[in-house]
Amino acid sequence: MATCDVCGKDENMPYNCRHCGGTYCADHRLPENHDCVGLQDWNDPSGVFDSGFDDSVQRGSSASASSSFTDKLPIDTGPGGPLAYFRGNMTYTFLALMWLTYLLQLIVILVGGPQLHNALFTLHPDNPEYVWTWVSSVFAHQPFPGIMHIVFNSIVIFFFGPLVERYVGSKKFAILFVASGALAGLSQIAIQAIQPGPTAGVLGASGAALAIMGVITVLNPGLKVYLYFILPVPIWLLTAGTALISVFFIGTGGGGNVAHMAHLVGLLIGLGYGEYVKRTQNVTGPSQFQLGGGPGGPGGPGGPGGPGGRRRF
């Protein structure tokens, strides 16, 4: 379910305008009914859109100007522009931010060293007052050579993220992603405070990825996911397996450098929000998903941690 950008009506089957990228109900789906600014961005040598046939199609209307965050950027985000692919699509926007953050991490390590990198990107139990790391650690991942950390998380978000965003809308998806990722990281450093042994910083988007997976599990537990593109498995089984693994390693204090508490908290947030969406909006997910990844997608389980005493999640 999504919200119409013009009237605010909740719509189970929203329309996405191919000209401006906004989301609209049936009454406002036509460009002339939502003062579509996208029509003005097309090359129009014949003056079709400026012929006066509909004076309501104007650039800069208040309704369309608020349809997307990207409308407010001082760069070309219109149809055919370099960022048109990201209009109204927070899933791929967050994926792009993850990889840009990864590149920035490498630059910071080369220029300022691991200490500066940890201060900017790693959420650590010794410095929870570094509030920027509550969010930056969600988009940051284990630096090279641990590139598979971000690759696995990207696979889960790439395939499952658009499904969730389609049913809850871009704004709610963005809140879910950032909030679940931050809470997952904070829960991980909190449990380290009560467990014996050395502490370690955490970084990664697995909390958010598992929250997305949890929402889909509630909306349609029988959804078929082709594990490693080969083996068809219901998503509830993947979710249950991930949860059991996390609970086992939390109870035994093992799991290496994988942040299992962050995994579990992210998953629980997703399951809870999925149940809320299902009850209040009366929606269900799709019946089949043929491109999926596997349980290793959410940053683990297993695999070596990286240098510098960081737990990846």
CSV table of C-alpha atoms in Angstrom, one decimal:
chain,number,residue,atom,x,y,z
A,1,MET,CA,0.0,0.0,0.0
A,2,ALA,CA,1.2,3.5,-0.8
A,3,THR,CA,0.0,7.1,-0.3
A,4,CYS,CA,-1.1,9.3,-3.1
A,5,ASP,CA,1.2,12.3,-3.4
A,6,VAL,CA,-1.7,14.7,-4.2
A,7,CYS,CA,-4.6,13.8,-1.9
A,8,GLY,CA,-2.8,11.5,0.6
A,9,LYS,CA,-5.2,8.6,0.0
A,10,ASP,CA,-4.0,5.1,0.9
A,11,GLU,CA,-4.0,3.0,-2.3
A,12,ASN,CA,-3.5,-0.8,-2.5
A,13,MET,CA,-2.6,-0.6,-6.2
A,14,PRO,CA,-0.9,2.7,-6.6
A,15,TYR,CA,0.1,4.2,-10.0
A,16,ASN,CA,3.6,5.3,-10.6
A,17,CYS,CA,3.8,8.2,-13.2
A,18,ARG,CA,6.5,7.4,-15.8
A,19,HIS,CA,7.0,11.1,-16.4
A,20,CYS,CA,7.7,12.4,-12.9
A,21,GLY,CA,8.1,9.3,-10.9
A,22,GLY,CA,5.4,10.2,-8.3
A,23,THR,CA,2.9,7.8,-6.7
A,24,TYR,CA,-0.8,8.5,-7.2
A,25,CYS,CA,-4.3,7.1,-6.7
A,26,ALA,CA,-6.7,6.3,-9.6
A,27,ASP,CA,-8.1,9.8,-9.5
A,28,HIS,CA,-4.7,11.5,-9.9
A,29,ARG,CA,-2.8,9.0,-12.0
A,30,LEU,CA,-3.1,11.0,-15.3
A,31,PRO,CA,-0.4,13.7,-15.7
A,32,GLU,CA,-2.9,16.5,-16.1
A,33,ASN,CA,-4.5,15.5,-12.8
A,34,HIS,CA,-1.4,15.9,-10.7
A,35,ASP,CA,0.2,18.8,-12.5
A,36,CYS,CA,3.0,16.6,-13.8
A,37,VAL,CA,6.3,18.5,-14.0
A,38,GLY,CA,7.8,15.5,-15.8
A,39,LEU,CA,6.1,16.5,-19.1
A,40,GLN,CA,8.1,19.7,-19.2
A,41,ASP,CA,11.4,17.7,-19.0
A,42,TRP,CA,10.9,16.0,-22.3
A,43,ASN,CA,12.5,17.4,-25.4
A,44,ASP,CA,9.5,18.9,-27.2
A,45,PRO,CA,10.5,20.5,-30.5
A,46,SER,CA,6.9,20.5,-31.8
A,47,GLY,CA,5.6,22.3,-28.8
A,48,VAL,CA,3.0,19.6,-28.0
A,49,PHE,CA,3.0,20.2,-24.3
A,50,ASP,CA,3.2,24.0,-24.7
A,51,SER,CA,0.3,24.2,-27.2
A,52,GLY,CA,-2.1,25.3,-24.5
A,53,PHE,CA,-4.3,22.2,-24.7
A,54,ASP,CA,-4.1,21.9,-20.9
A,55,ASP,CA,-2.9,24.9,-18.9
A,56,SER,CA,-2.9,22.8,-15.8
A,57,VAL,CA,0.4,21.1,-16.9
A,58,GLN,CA,2.9,23.5,-15.5
A,59,ARG,CA,6.3,23.3,-14.1
A,60,GLY,CA,6.8,24.0,-10.4
A,61,SER,CA,3.3,23.2,-9.0
A,62,SER,CA,3.2,22.7,-5.3
A,63,ALA,CA,1.7,19.2,-5.5
A,64,SER,CA,4.3,17.7,-7.8
A,65,ALA,CA,7.1,19.6,-6.1
A,66,SER,CA,6.5,17.7,-2.9
A,67,SER,CA,6.0,14.3,-4.6
A,68,SER,CA,9.6,13.2,-4.1
A,69,PHE,CA,12.7,14.2,-2.1
A,70,THR,CA,14.7,14.1,-5.4
A,71,ASP,CA,12.5,16.9,-6.7
A,72,LYS,CA,14.2,19.2,-4.2
A,73,LEU,CA,17.8,18.3,-5.3
A,74,PRO,CA,19.6,21.0,-7.4
A,75,ILE,CA,20.4,18.5,-10.1
A,76,ASP,CA,18.6,16.8,-13.0
A,77,THR,CA,16.4,14.1,-11.6
A,78,GLY,CA,13.8,14.3,-14.3
A,79,PRO,CA,13.0,11.7,-17.0
A,80,GLY,CA,16.1,10.9,-19.0
A,81,GLY,CA,18.3,12.5,-16.3
A,82,PRO,CA,21.3,10.7,-14.7
A,83,LEU,CA,19.3,10.1,-11.5
A,84,ALA,CA,15.9,9.3,-13.0
A,85,TYR,CA,16.3,5.7,-11.9
A,86,PHE,CA,16.3,6.7,-8.3
A,87,ARG,CA,13.1,8.8,-8.3
A,88,GLY,CA,10.7,7.4,-5.8
A,89,ASN,CA,12.9,4.4,-5.2
A,90,MET,CA,14.5,4.3,-1.8
A,91,THR,CA,15.8,0.8,-2.1
A,92,TYR,CA,18.2,1.6,-4.9
A,93,THR,CA,19.0,4.9,-3.4
A,94,PHE,CA,20.1,3.2,-0.2
A,95,LEU,CA,22.1,0.6,-2.1
A,96,ALA,CA,23.9,3.4,-3.9
A,97,LEU,CA,24.6,5.1,-0.6
A,98,MET,CA,26.0,1.9,0.8
A,99,TRP,CA,28.5,1.5,-2.0
A,100,LEU,CA,29.4,5.2,-1.9
A,101,THR,CA,30.0,4.9,1.8
A,102,TYR,CA,32.2,1.8,1.2
A,103,LEU,CA,34.3,3.8,-1.2
A,104,LEU,CA,34.6,6.6,1.3
A,105,GLN,CA,35.6,4.1,3.9
A,106,LEU,CA,38.5,3.0,1.8
A,107,ILE,CA,39.6,6.6,1.2
A,108,VAL,CA,39.4,7.5,4.9
A,109,ILE,CA,41.5,4.4,5.8
A,110,LEU,CA,44.2,5.4,3.2
A,111,VAL,CA,44.2,9.0,4.2
A,112,GLY,CA,43.4,9.1,8.0
A,113,GLY,CA,44.1,5.5,9.1
A,114,PRO,CA,41.9,3.0,11.0
A,115,GLN,CA,41.4,5.2,14.0
A,116,LEU,CA,39.7,7.9,12.0
A,117,HIS,CA,37.7,5.3,10.1
A,118,ASN,CA,36.4,3.8,13.3
A,119,ALA,CA,35.4,7.2,14.7
A,120,LEU,CA,33.4,8.0,11.6
A,121,PHE,CA,31.8,4.7,10.7
A,122,THR,CA,32.0,2.1,13.5
A,123,LEU,CA,29.4,1.9,16.2
A,124,HIS,CA,31.5,0.9,19.3
A,125,PRO,CA,30.4,0.1,22.9
A,126,ASP,CA,33.2,2.3,24.2
A,127,ASN,CA,31.8,5.4,22.3
A,128,PRO,CA,28.0,5.2,22.1
A,129,GLU,CA,27.9,9.0,22.3
A,130,TYR,CA,29.2,9.2,18.7
A,131,VAL,CA,25.6,9.5,17.6
A,132,TRP,CA,26.5,9.8,13.9
A,133,THR,CA,27.8,6.2,13.9
A,134,TRP,CA,24.3,5.1,14.8
A,135,VAL,CA,23.4,5.8,11.2
A,136,SER,CA,26.8,5.8,9.4
A,137,SER,CA,27.5,2.2,10.7
A,138,VAL,CA,24.3,1.0,8.9
A,139,PHE,CA,25.6,2.0,5.5
A,140,ALA,CA,29.3,1.1,6.3
A,141,HIS,CA,30.6,-2.4,5.9
A,142,GLN,CA,33.7,-4.4,6.5
A,143,PRO,CA,36.5,-2.8,4.5
A,144,PHE,CA,38.5,-4.6,1.9
A,145,PRO,CA,39.3,-7.5,1.8
A,146,GLY,CA,35.9,-8.2,3.4
A,147,ILE,CA,34.0,-7.0,0.3
A,148,MET,CA,31.6,-10.0,0.5
A,149,HIS,CA,30.1,-8.5,3.5
A,150,ILE,CA,28.5,-5.6,1.5
A,151,VAL,CA,27.9,-7.9,-1.5
A,152,PHE,CA,25.7,-10.3,0.6
A,153,ASN,CA,23.8,-7.5,2.2
A,154,SER,CA,23.3,-5.8,-1.2
A,155,ILE,CA,21.8,-9.0,-2.7
A,156,VAL,CA,19.1,-9.3,0.1
A,157,ILE,CA,18.2,-5.6,-0.1
A,158,PHE,CA,18.2,-5.6,-3.9
A,159,PHE,CA,15.8,-8.4,-4.2
A,160,PHE,CA,13.5,-8.0,-1.2
A,161,GLY,CA,13.6,-4.2,-0.7
A,162,PRO,CA,11.5,-3.3,-3.7
A,163,LEU,CA,8.8,-5.7,-2.6
A,164,VAL,CA,8.5,-4.1,0.8
A,165,GLU,CA,8.8,-0.6,-0.6
A,166,ARG,CA,5.9,-1.3,-3.0
A,167,TYR,CA,3.5,-2.2,-0.2
A,168,VAL,CA,4.5,0.4,2.5
A,169,GLY,CA,5.6,3.3,0.4
A,170,SER,CA,9.1,4.9,0.1
A,171,LYS,CA,8.9,7.1,3.2
A,172,LYS,CA,7.9,4.3,5.5
A,173,PHE,CA,10.4,2.0,3.9
A,174,ALA,CA,13.2,4.6,4.5
A,175,ILE,CA,12.2,4.9,8.2
A,176,LEU,CA,12.1,1.1,8.6
A,177,PHE,CA,15.5,0.7,7.0
A,178,VAL,CA,17.4,3.4,9.0
A,179,ALA,CA,15.5,2.7,12.3
A,180,SER,CA,15.9,-1.1,12.2
A,181,GLY,CA,19.6,-0.8,11.2
A,182,ALA,CA,20.4,1.6,14.0
A,183,LEU,CA,18.4,-0.3,16.7
A,184,ALA,CA,20.1,-3.5,15.6
A,185,GLY,CA,23.5,-2.0,16.0
A,186,LEU,CA,22.7,-0.4,19.4
A,187,SER,CA,21.4,-3.8,20.6
A,188,GLN,CA,24.6,-5.4,19.6
A,189,ILE,CA,26.8,-3.0,21.6
A,190,ALA,CA,24.3,-3.2,24.5
A,191,ILE,CA,24.7,-7.0,24.9
A,192,GLN,CA,28.4,-6.7,24.8
A,193,ALA,CA,28.2,-4.5,27.8
A,194,ILE,CA,26.8,-7.4,29.9
A,195,GLN,CA,28.7,-10.2,28.4
A,196,PRO,CA,32.3,-11.1,29.5
A,197,GLY,CA,35.2,-10.7,27.1
A,198,PRO,CA,36.5,-8.0,24.8
A,199,THR,CA,34.2,-5.6,23.1
A,200,ALA,CA,34.1,-4.9,19.4
A,201,GLY,CA,32.5,-2.3,17.1
A,202,VAL,CA,29.8,-3.2,14.7
A,203,LEU,CA,28.9,-2.0,11.2
A,204,GLY,CA,26.8,-3.2,8.3
A,205,ALA,CA,23.2,-3.2,7.0
A,206,SER,CA,22.2,-6.7,8.0
A,207,GLY,CA,19.8,-5.4,10.7
A,208,ALA,CA,17.9,-3.5,8.0
A,209,ALA,CA,18.2,-6.3,5.5
A,210,LEU,CA,16.7,-8.8,8.0
A,211,ALA,CA,13.9,-6.3,8.9
A,212,ILE,CA,13.0,-6.2,5.2
A,213,MET,CA,13.1,-10.0,5.1
A,214,GLY,CA,10.9,-10.1,8.2
A,215,VAL,CA,8.2,-7.9,6.7
A,216,ILE,CA,8.0,-10.1,3.6
A,217,THR,CA,7.8,-13.3,5.8
A,218,VAL,CA,4.7,-12.0,7.6
A,219,LEU,CA,3.0,-10.7,4.4
A,220,ASN,CA,3.5,-14.0,2.7
A,221,PRO,CA,5.3,-16.8,4.6
A,222,GLY,CA,4.9,-19.2,1.7
A,223,LEU,CA,6.8,-17.0,-0.8
A,224,LYS,CA,9.2,-19.2,-2.8
A,225,VAL,CA,12.8,-17.9,-2.8
A,226,TYR,CA,15.2,-19.7,-5.1
A,227,LEU,CA,18.2,-20.2,-2.7
A,228,TYR,CA,21.4,-19.4,-4.6
A,229,PHE,CA,19.1,-19.3,-7.7
A,230,ILE,CA,18.7,-23.1,-7.6
A,231,LEU,CA,16.8,-24.5,-4.6
A,232,PRO,CA,13.2,-23.3,-4.1
A,233,VAL,CA,12.6,-22.6,-0.3
A,234,PRO,CA,9.7,-20.9,1.4
A,235,ILE,CA,10.8,-17.7,3.0
A,236,TRP,CA,9.5,-18.6,6.4
A,237,LEU,CA,12.1,-21.4,6.5
A,238,LEU,CA,15.0,-19.0,5.7
A,239,THR,CA,13.7,-16.6,8.3
A,240,ALA,CA,13.3,-19.3,11.0
A,241,GLY,CA,16.7,-20.8,10.2
A,242,THR,CA,18.4,-17.3,10.5
A,243,ALA,CA,16.6,-16.7,13.8
A,244,LEU,CA,17.6,-20.1,15.3
A,245,ILE,CA,21.2,-19.6,14.3
A,246,SER,CA,21.3,-16.1,15.9
A,247,VAL,CA,19.7,-17.4,19.1
A,248,PHE,CA,22.1,-20.3,19.3
A,249,PHE,CA,25.2,-18.1,19.0
A,250,ILE,CA,23.8,-15.5,21.3
A,251,GLY,CA,23.2,-18.2,24.0
A,252,THR,CA,26.6,-19.8,23.5
A,253,GLY,CA,28.5,-16.6,23.2
A,254,GLY,CA,30.1,-17.8,19.9
A,255,GLY,CA,29.6,-16.8,16.3
A,256,GLY,CA,33.0,-15.3,15.8
A,257,ASN,CA,32.8,-11.7,14.5
A,258,VAL,CA,29.2,-11.9,13.3
A,259,ALA,CA,26.8,-9.6,15.2
A,260,HIS,CA,24.0,-12.2,15.9
A,261,MET,CA,22.1,-9.9,18.3
A,262,ALA,CA,21.9,-7.3,15.6
A,263,HIS,CA,20.6,-9.9,13.2
A,264,LEU,CA,17.9,-11.1,15.6
A,265,VAL,CA,16.8,-7.6,16.6
A,266,GLY,CA,16.5,-6.5,13.0
A,267,LEU,CA,14.5,-9.6,12.2
A,268,LEU,CA,12.1,-9.1,15.1
A,269,ILE,CA,11.5,-5.5,14.1
A,270,GLY,CA,10.7,-6.6,10.6
A,271,LEU,CA,8.3,-9.3,11.8
A,272,GLY,CA,6.6,-6.9,14.1
A,273,TYR,CA,6.2,-4.2,11.5
A,274,GLY,CA,5.0,-6.7,8.9
A,275,GLU,CA,2.3,-7.8,11.3
A,276,TYR,CA,1.3,-4.2,11.8
A,277,VAL,CA,1.1,-3.7,8.0
A,278,LYS,CA,-0.9,-6.8,7.5
A,279,ARG,CA,-3.5,-6.0,10.1
A,280,THR,CA,-3.9,-2.3,9.5
A,281,GLN,CA,-3.6,-2.2,5.7
A,282,ASN,CA,-4.9,-5.6,4.8
A,283,VAL,CA,-2.2,-6.4,2.3
A,284,THR,CA,-0.4,-9.5,1.3
A,285,GLY,CA,2.9,-10.1,-0.5
A,286,PRO,CA,3.5,-11.7,-3.8
A,287,SER,CA,3.2,-15.5,-4.2
A,288,GLN,CA,6.5,-16.2,-5.8
A,289,PHE,CA,9.9,-14.6,-6.0
A,290,GLN,CA,12.3,-16.3,-8.4
A,291,LEU,CA,15.4,-14.3,-8.1
A,292,GLY,CA,16.2,-14.6,-4.4
A,293,GLY,CA,19.4,-15.0,-2.4
A,294,GLY,CA,20.1,-17.1,0.6
A,295,PRO,CA,20.5,-16.9,4.3
A,296,GLY,CA,24.1,-15.8,4.0
A,297,GLY,CA,22.7,-12.5,2.5
A,298,PRO,CA,22.2,-10.7,5.8
A,299,GLY,CA,26.0,-10.4,6.4
A,300,GLY,CA,26.4,-13.9,7.7
A,301,PRO,CA,26.2,-16.2,9.5
A,302,GLY,CA,29.7,-17.4,9.6
A,303,GLY,CA,32.7,-16.2,7.8
A,304,PRO,CA,35.7,-14.4,9.2
A,305,GLY,CA,35.5,-11.0,10.7
A,306,GLY,CA,37.7,-8.2,9.6
A,307,PRO,CA,40.6,-6.5,11.2
A,308,GLY,CA,40.3,-3.9,13.9
A,309,GLY,CA,37.9,-5.7,16.2
A,310,ARG,CA,34.7,-5.0,14.4
A,311,ARG,CA,31.6,-7.2,14.2
A,312,ARG,CA,29.9,-7.2,10.9
A,313,PHE,CA,26.1,-7.4,10.6
